[in-house]
mmCIF file of C-alpha atoms in Angstrom:
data_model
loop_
_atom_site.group_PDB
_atom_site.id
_atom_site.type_symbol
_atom_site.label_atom_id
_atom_site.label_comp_id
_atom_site.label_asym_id
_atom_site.label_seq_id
_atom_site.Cartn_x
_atom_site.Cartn_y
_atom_site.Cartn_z
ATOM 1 C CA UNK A 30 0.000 0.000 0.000
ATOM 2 C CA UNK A 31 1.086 3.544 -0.714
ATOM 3 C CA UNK A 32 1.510 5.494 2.908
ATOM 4 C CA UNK A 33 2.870 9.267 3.104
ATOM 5 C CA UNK A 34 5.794 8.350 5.898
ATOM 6 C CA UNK A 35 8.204 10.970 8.280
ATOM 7 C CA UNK A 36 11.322 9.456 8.675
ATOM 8 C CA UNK A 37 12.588 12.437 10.590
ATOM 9 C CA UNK A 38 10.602 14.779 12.997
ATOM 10 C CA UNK A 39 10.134 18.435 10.445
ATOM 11 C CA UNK A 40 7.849 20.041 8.472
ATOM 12 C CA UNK A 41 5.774 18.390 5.557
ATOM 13 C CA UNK A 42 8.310 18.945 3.207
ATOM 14 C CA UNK A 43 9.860 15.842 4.662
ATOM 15 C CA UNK A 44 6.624 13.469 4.163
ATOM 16 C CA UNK A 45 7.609 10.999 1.621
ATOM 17 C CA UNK A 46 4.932 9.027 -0.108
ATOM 18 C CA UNK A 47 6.133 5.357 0.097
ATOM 19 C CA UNK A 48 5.462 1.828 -0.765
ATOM 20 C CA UNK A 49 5.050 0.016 2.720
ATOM 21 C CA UNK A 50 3.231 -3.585 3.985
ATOM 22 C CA UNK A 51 -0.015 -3.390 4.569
ATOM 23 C CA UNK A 52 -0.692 -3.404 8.134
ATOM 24 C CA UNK A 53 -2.721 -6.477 9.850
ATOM 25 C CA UNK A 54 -5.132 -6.186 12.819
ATOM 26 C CA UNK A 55 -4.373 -7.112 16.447
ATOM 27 C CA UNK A 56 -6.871 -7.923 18.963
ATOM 28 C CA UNK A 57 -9.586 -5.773 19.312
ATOM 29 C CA UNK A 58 -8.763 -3.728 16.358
ATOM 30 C CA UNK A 59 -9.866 -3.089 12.462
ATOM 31 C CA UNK A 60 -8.407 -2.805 8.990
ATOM 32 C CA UNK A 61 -9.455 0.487 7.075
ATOM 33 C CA UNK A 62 -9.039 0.969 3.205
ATOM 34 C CA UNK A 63 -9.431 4.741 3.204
ATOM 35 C CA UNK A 64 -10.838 6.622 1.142
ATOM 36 C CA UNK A 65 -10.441 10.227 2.583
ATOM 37 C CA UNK A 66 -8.705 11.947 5.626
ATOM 38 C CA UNK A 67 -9.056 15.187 7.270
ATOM 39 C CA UNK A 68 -5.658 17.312 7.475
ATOM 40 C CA UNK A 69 -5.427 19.120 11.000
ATOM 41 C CA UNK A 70 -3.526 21.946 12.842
ATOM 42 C CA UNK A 71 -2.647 18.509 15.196
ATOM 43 C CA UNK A 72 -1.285 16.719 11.983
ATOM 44 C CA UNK A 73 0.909 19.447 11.940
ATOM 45 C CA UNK A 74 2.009 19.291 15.275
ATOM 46 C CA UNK A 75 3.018 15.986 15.107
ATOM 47 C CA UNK A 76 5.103 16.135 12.194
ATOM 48 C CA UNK A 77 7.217 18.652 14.180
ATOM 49 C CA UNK A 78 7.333 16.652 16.912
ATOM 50 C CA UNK A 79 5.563 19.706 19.293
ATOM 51 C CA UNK A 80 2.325 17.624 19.759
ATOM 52 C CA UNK A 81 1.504 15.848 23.247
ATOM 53 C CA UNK A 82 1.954 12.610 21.423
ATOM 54 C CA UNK A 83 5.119 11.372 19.790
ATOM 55 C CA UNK A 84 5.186 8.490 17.471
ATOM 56 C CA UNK A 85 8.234 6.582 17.185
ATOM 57 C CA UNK A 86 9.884 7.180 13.453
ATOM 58 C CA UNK A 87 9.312 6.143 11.040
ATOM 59 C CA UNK A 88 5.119 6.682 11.068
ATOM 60 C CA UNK A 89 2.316 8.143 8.837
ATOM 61 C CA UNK A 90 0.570 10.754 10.412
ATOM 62 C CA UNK A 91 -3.154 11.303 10.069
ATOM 63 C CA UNK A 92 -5.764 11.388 13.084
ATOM 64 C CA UNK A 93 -8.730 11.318 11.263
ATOM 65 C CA UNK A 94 -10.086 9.023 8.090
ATOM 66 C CA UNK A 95 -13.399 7.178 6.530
ATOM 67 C CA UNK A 96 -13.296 3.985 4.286
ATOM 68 C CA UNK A 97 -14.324 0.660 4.169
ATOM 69 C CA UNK A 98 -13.634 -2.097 6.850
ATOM 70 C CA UNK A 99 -10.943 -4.646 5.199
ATOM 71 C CA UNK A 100 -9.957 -7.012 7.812
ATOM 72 C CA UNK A 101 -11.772 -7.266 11.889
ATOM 73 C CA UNK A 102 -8.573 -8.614 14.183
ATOM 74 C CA UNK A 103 -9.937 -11.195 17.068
ATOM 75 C CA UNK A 104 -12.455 -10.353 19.435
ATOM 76 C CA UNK A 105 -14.244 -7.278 17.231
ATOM 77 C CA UNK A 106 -17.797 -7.036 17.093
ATOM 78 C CA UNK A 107 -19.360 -4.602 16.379
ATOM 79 C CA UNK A 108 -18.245 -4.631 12.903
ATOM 80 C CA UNK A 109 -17.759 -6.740 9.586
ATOM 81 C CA UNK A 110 -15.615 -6.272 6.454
ATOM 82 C CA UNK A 111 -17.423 -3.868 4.047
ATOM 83 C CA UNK A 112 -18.548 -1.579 6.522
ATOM 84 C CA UNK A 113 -18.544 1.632 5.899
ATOM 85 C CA UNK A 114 -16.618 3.659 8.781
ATOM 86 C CA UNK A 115 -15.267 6.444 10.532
ATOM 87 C CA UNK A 116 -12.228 6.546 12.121
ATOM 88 C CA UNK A 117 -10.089 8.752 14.627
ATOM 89 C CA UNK A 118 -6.668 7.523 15.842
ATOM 90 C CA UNK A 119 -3.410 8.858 17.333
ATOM 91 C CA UNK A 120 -1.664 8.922 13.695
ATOM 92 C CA UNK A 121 -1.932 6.679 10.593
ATOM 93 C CA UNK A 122 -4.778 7.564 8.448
ATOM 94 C CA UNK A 123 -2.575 9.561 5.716
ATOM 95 C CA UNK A 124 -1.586 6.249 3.975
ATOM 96 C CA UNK A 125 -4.274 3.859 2.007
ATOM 97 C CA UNK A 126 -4.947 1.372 4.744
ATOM 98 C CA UNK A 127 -5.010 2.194 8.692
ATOM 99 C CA UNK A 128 -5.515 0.025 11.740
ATOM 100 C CA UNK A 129 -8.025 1.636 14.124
ATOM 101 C CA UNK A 130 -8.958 0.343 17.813
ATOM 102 C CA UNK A 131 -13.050 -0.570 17.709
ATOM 103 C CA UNK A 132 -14.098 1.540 19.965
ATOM 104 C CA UNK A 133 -12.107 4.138 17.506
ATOM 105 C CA UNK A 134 -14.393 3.431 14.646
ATOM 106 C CA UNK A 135 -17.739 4.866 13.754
ATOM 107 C CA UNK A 136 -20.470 3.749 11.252
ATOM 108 C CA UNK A 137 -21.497 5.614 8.668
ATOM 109 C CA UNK A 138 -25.166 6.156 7.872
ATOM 110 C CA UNK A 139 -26.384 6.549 4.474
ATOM 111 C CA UNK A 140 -26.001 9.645 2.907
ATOM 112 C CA UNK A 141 -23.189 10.668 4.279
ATOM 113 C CA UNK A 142 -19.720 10.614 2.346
ATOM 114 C CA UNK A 143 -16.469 9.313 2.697
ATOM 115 C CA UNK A 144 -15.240 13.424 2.976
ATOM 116 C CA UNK A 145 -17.796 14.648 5.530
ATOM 117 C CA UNK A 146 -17.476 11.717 7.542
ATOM 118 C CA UNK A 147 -13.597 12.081 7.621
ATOM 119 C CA UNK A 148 -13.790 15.868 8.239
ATOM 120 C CA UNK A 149 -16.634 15.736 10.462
ATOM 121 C CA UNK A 150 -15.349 13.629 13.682
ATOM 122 C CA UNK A 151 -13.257 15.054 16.086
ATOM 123 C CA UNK A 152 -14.199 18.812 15.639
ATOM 124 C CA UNK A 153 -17.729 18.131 15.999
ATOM 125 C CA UNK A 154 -17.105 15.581 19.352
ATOM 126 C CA UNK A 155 -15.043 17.854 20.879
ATOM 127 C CA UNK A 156 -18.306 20.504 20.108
ATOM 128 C CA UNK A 157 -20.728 18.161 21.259
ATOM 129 C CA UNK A 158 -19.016 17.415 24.385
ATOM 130 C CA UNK A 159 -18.628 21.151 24.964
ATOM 131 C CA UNK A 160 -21.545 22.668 24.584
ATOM 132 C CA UNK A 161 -23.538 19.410 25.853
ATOM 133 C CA UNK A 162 -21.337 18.282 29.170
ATOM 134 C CA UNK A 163 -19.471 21.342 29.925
ATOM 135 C CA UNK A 164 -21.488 24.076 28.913
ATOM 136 C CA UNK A 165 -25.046 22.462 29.259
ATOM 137 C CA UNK A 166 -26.570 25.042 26.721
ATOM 138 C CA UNK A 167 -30.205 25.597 26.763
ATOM 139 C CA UNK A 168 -32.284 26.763 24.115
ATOM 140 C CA UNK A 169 -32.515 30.479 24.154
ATOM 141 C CA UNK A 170 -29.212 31.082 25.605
ATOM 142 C CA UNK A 171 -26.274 33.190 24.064
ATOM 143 C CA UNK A 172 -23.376 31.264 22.971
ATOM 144 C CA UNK A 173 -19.714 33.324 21.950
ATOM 145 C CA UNK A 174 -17.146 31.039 20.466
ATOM 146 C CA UNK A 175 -13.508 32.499 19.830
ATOM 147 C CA UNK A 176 -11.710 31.352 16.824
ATOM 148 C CA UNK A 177 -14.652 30.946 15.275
ATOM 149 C CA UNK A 178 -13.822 30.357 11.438
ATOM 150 C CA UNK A 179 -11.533 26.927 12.490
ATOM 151 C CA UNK A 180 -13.786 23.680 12.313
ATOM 152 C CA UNK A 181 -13.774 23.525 16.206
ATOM 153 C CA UNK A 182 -15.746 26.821 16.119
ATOM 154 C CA UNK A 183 -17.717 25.866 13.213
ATOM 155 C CA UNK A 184 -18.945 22.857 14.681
ATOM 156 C CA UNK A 185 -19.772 24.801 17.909
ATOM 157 C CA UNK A 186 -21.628 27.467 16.021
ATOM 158 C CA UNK A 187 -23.606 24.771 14.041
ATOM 159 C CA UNK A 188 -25.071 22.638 16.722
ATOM 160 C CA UNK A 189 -26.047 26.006 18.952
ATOM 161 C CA UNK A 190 -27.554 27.116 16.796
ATOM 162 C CA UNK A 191 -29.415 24.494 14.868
ATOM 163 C CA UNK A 192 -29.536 21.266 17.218
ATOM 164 C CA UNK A 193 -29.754 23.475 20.846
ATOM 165 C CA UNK A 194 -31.729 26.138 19.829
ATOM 166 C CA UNK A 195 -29.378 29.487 21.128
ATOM 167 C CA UNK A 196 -28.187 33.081 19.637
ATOM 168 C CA UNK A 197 -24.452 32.779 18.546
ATOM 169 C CA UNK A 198 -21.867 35.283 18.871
ATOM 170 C CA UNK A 199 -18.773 34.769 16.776
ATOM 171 C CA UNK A 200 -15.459 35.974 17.278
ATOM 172 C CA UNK A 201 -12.904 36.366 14.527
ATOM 173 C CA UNK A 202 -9.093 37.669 14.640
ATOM 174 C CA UNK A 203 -9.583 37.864 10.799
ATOM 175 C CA UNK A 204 -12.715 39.982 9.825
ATOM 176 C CA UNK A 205 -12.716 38.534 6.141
ATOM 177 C CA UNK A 206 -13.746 35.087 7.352
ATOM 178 C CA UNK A 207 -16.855 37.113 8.309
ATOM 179 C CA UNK A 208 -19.220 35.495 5.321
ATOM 180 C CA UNK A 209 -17.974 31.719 6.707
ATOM 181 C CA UNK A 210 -19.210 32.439 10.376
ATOM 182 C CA UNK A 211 -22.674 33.901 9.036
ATOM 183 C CA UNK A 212 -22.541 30.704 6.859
ATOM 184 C CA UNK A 213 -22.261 28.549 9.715
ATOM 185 C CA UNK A 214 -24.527 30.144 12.539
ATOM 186 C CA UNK A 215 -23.706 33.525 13.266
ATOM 187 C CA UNK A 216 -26.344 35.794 14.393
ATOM 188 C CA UNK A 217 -23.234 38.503 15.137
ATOM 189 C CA UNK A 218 -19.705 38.407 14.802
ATOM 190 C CA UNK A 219 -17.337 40.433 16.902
ATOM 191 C CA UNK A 220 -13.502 41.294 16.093
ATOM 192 C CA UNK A 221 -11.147 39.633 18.305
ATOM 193 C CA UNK A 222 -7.948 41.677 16.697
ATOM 194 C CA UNK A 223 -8.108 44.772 18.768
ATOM 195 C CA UNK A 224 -4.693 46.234 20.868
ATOM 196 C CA UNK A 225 -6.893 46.293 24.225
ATOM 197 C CA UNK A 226 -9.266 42.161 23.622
ATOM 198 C CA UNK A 227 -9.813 42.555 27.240
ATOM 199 C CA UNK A 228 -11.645 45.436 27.112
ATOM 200 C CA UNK A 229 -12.620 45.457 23.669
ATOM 201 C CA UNK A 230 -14.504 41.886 23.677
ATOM 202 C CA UNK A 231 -16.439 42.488 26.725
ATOM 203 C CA UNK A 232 -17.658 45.910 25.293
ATOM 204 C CA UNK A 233 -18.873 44.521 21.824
ATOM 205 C CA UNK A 234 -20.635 41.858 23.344
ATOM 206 C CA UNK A 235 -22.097 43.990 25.716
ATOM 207 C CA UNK A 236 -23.017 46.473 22.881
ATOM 208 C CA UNK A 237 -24.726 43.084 21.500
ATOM 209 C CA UNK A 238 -26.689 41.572 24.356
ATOM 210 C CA UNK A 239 -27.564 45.175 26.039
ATOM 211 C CA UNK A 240 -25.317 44.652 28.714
ATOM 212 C CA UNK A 241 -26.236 41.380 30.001
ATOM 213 C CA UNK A 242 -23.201 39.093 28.455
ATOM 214 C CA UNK A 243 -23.711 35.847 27.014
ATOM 215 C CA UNK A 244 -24.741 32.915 29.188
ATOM 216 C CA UNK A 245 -21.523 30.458 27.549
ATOM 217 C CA UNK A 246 -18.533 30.776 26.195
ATOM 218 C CA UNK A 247 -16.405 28.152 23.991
ATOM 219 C CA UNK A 248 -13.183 29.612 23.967
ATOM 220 C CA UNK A 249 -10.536 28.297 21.418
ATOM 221 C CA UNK A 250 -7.745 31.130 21.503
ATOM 222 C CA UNK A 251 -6.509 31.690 24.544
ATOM 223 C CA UNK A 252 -4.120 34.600 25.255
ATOM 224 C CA UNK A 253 -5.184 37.923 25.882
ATOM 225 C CA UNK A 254 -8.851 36.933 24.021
ATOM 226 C CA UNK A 255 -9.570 34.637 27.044
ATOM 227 C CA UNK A 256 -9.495 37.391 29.112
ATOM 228 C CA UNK A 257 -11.897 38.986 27.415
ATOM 229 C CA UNK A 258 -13.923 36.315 27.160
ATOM 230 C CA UNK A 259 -14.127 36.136 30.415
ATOM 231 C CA UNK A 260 -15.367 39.268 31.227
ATOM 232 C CA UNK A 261 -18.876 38.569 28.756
ATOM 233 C CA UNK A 262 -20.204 36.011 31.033
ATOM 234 C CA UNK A 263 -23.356 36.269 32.858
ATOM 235 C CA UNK A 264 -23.907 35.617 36.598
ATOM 236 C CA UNK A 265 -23.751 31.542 36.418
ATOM 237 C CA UNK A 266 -22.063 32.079 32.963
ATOM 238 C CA UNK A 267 -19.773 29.061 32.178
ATOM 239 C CA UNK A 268 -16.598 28.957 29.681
ATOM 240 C CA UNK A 269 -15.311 26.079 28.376
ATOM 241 C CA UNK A 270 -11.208 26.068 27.301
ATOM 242 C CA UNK A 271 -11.076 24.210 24.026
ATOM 243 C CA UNK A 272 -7.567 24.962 22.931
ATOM 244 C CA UNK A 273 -5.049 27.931 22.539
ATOM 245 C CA UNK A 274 -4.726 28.822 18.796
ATOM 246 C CA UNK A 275 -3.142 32.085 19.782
ATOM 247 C CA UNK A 276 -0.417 29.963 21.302
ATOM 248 C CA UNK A 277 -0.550 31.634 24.566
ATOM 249 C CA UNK A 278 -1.874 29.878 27.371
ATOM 250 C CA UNK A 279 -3.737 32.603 29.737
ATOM 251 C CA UNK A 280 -3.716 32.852 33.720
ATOM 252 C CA UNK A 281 -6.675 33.533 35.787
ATOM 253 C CA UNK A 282 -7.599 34.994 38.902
ATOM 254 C CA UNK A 283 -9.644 32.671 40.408
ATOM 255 C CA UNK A 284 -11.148 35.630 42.812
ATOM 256 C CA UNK A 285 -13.191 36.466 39.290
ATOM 257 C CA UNK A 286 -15.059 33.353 39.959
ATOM 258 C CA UNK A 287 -16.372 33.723 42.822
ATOM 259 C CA UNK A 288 -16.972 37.594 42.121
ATOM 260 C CA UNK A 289 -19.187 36.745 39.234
ATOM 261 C CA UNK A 290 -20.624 33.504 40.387
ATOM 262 C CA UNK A 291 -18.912 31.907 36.895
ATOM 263 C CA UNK A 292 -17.654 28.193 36.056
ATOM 264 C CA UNK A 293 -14.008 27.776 33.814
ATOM 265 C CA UNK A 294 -14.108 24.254 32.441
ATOM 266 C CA UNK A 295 -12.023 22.036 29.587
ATOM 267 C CA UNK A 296 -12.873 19.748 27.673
ATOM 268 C CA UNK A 297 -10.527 16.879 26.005
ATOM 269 C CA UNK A 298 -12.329 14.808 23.547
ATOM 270 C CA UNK A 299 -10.016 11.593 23.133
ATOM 271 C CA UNK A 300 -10.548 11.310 27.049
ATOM 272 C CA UNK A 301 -14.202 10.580 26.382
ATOM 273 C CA UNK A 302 -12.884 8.252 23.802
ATOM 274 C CA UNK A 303 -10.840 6.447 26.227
ATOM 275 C CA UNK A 304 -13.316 7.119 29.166
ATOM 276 C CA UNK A 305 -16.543 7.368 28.258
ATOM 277 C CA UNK A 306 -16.479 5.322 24.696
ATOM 278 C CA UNK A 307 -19.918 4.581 25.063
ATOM 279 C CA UNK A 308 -20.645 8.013 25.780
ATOM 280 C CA UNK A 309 -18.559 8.881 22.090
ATOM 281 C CA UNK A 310 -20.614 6.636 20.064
ATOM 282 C CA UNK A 311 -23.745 7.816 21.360
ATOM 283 C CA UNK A 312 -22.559 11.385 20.586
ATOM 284 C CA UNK A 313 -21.628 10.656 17.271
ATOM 285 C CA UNK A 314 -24.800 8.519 16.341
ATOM 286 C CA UNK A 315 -26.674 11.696 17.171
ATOM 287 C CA UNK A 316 -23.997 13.945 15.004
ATOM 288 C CA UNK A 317 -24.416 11.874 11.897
ATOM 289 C CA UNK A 318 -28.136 11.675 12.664
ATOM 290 C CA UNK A 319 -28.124 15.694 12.361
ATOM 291 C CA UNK A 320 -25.934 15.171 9.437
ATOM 292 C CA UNK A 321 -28.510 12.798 7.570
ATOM 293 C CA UNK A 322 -31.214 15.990 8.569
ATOM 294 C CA UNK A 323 -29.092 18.465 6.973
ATOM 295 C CA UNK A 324 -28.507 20.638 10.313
ATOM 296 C CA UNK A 325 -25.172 20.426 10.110
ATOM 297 C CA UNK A 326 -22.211 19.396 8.197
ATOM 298 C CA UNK A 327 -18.650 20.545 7.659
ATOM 299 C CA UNK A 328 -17.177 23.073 4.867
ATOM 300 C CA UNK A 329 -14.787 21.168 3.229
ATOM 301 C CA UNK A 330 -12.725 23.609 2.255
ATOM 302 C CA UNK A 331 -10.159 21.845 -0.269
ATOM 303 C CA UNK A 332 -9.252 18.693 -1.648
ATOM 304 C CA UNK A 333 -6.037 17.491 -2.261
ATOM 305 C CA UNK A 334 -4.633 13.948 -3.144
ATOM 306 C CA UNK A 335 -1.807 12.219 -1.469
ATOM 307 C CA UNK A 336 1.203 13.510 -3.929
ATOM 308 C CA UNK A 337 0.227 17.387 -2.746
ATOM 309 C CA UNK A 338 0.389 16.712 0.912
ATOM 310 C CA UNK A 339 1.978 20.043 1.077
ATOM 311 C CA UNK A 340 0.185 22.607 -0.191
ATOM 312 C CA UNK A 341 -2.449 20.997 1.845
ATOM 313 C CA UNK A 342 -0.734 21.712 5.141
ATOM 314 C CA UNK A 343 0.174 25.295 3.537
ATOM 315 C CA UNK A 344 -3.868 25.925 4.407
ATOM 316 C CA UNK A 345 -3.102 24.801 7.672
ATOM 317 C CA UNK A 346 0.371 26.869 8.047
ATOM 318 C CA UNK A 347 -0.774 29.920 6.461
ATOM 319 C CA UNK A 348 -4.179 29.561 8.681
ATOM 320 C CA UNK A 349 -6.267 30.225 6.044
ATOM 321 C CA UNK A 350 -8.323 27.017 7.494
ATOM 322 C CA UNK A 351 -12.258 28.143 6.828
ATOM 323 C CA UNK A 352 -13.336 24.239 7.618
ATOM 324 C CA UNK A 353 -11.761 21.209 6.395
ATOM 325 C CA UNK A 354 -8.557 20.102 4.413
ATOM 326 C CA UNK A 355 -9.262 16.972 3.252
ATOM 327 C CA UNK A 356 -6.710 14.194 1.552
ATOM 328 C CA UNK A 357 -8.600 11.856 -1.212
ATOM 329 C CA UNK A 358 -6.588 8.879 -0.775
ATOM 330 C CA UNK A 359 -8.789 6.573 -2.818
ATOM 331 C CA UNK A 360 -10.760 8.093 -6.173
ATOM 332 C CA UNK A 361 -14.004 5.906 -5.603
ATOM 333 C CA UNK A 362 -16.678 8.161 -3.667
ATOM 334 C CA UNK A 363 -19.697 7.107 -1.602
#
């Protein structure tokens, strides 16, 4: 099978598309052909050996794919070869056939495809599990999510607004993704790009909400825009930490908390996946089933086969990311 392969910890310049064994199935685990995977700011990460997880080299990157079930290893059940499935791993989905843990695999329903499947999965868990476990939204509350244009924030936007029923509030550090976040849910979108964010963000979405604030926040950014974030919330408000895209990981004052009567929580999907996997496939039965109803899906923004693996991590580097980057690894489509 053809596999893109790091020999040496980088940048995607030093991906080499290879001819390598096929891989075979240990206990408890599955045999993918794939047909498409998602490229992610993570994927980067772990090419430059700055992620939380390092592989040992050589490896194929790639955390999330879709395809068809090839080969079960002892002891699965839940699936048989021809299946149609999605799967998220640590690495190993860039290359035409990946081995996936079962409770790491998802069915597909019908009319979904082999791209929205593979670009849907981890952005919209790690929404779900935000806005549903963390946040507990309720229908007619006001949701702002930072970083808004990424597919974290897309997701987030999508399933307030159409599966839980509140007013969304994006926030952009790049006002030209504006059309993107309207696409995807925006009722208003604030600018997160100011000198003074922790002034600034309070006082637009004050400006917004008549000086009440906003009820949740799903904050992606970090930094200084944290801060601000902070500042929006309502009495009970609650912000969940999804990441730091800014790069800067913010301090708090936990004296705020009890000032304002607010809740700071995190959320880390692949611990549900380890934790809670019957919790994951639940969630994601109810994603696809929102899918299938046309609520929500995920922009896929490009595709790119194997042979240009860079120029589709030049999206990702030049963050001009406005949804998903998706490899086609296999022509046939479902």
């Amino acid at each position: 099978m053809r596999a893109l392969i790091l020999h040496e910890l980088g940048e995607p310049e030093d991906l080499r598309l290879e001819e390598v064994p096929s891989p075979v199935p240990g206990p408890g685990e599955i045999l993918v052909d794939v047909h498409a995977a998602a490229v992610n700011f993570p994927d980067l990460l772990t090419v430059q050996g700055k992620y939380q997880l390092r592989p040992d080299l050589p490896f194929s990157p790639g955390k999330e794919g879709a395809g068809v079930v090839a080969a079960l290893g002892a002891g699965v059940t839940r699936f048989k070869p021809g299946d149609r499935v999605m799967i998220q791993v640590d690495y190993g989905s860039f290359a035409e056939q990946a081995i996936a843990p079962e409770h790491e695999c998802y069915l597909i329903p019908e009319g979904v495809g082999f791209d929205q499947a593979a670009a849907i999965g981890i952005a919209f868990q790690t929404a779900w599990f935000a806005l549903t476990d963390r946040a507990n939204v309720q229908k007619g509350e006001t949701v702002l999510v930072t970083g808004a244009s990424g597919s974290v924030g897309l997701a987030a936007m999508q399933l307030a607004k159409s599966v839980f029923g509140c007013s969304v509030i994006a926030g952009l550090t790049t006002m030209s993704k504006e059309g993107v976040v309207r696409d995807n849910g925006a009722d208003h979108v604030i600018d997160l790009s100011g000198d003074n964010p922790k002034d600034e963000i309070r006082d637009q979405v004050f400006a917004l909400t008549g000086g009440k604030g906003v009820d949740a926040v799903i904050e992606i950014c970090g930094g200084d825009i944290f801060a601000g974030a902070l500042r929006c919330l309502k009495f009970r408000g609650r912000l969940v930490v999804v990441g730091f895209t800014s790069g800067a990981i913010p301090e708090m004052r936990t004296n705020y908390l009890l000032l304002k009567n607010i809740a700071v929580l995190g959320v880390d999907r692949s611990q549900y996946r380890d934790l809670m996997p019957d919790a994951m496939q639940d969630a994601q039965s109810e994603i696809f089933r929102h899918v299938q109803e046309g609520r929500v899906s995920m922009p896929v923004q490009a595709r790119f086969p194997m042979e240009e693996i860079v120029p589709a991590f030049d999206v990702i580097r030049r963050r001009e990311v406005q949804g998903k980057v998706v490899l086609t690894i296999r022509e046939e489509t479902a």
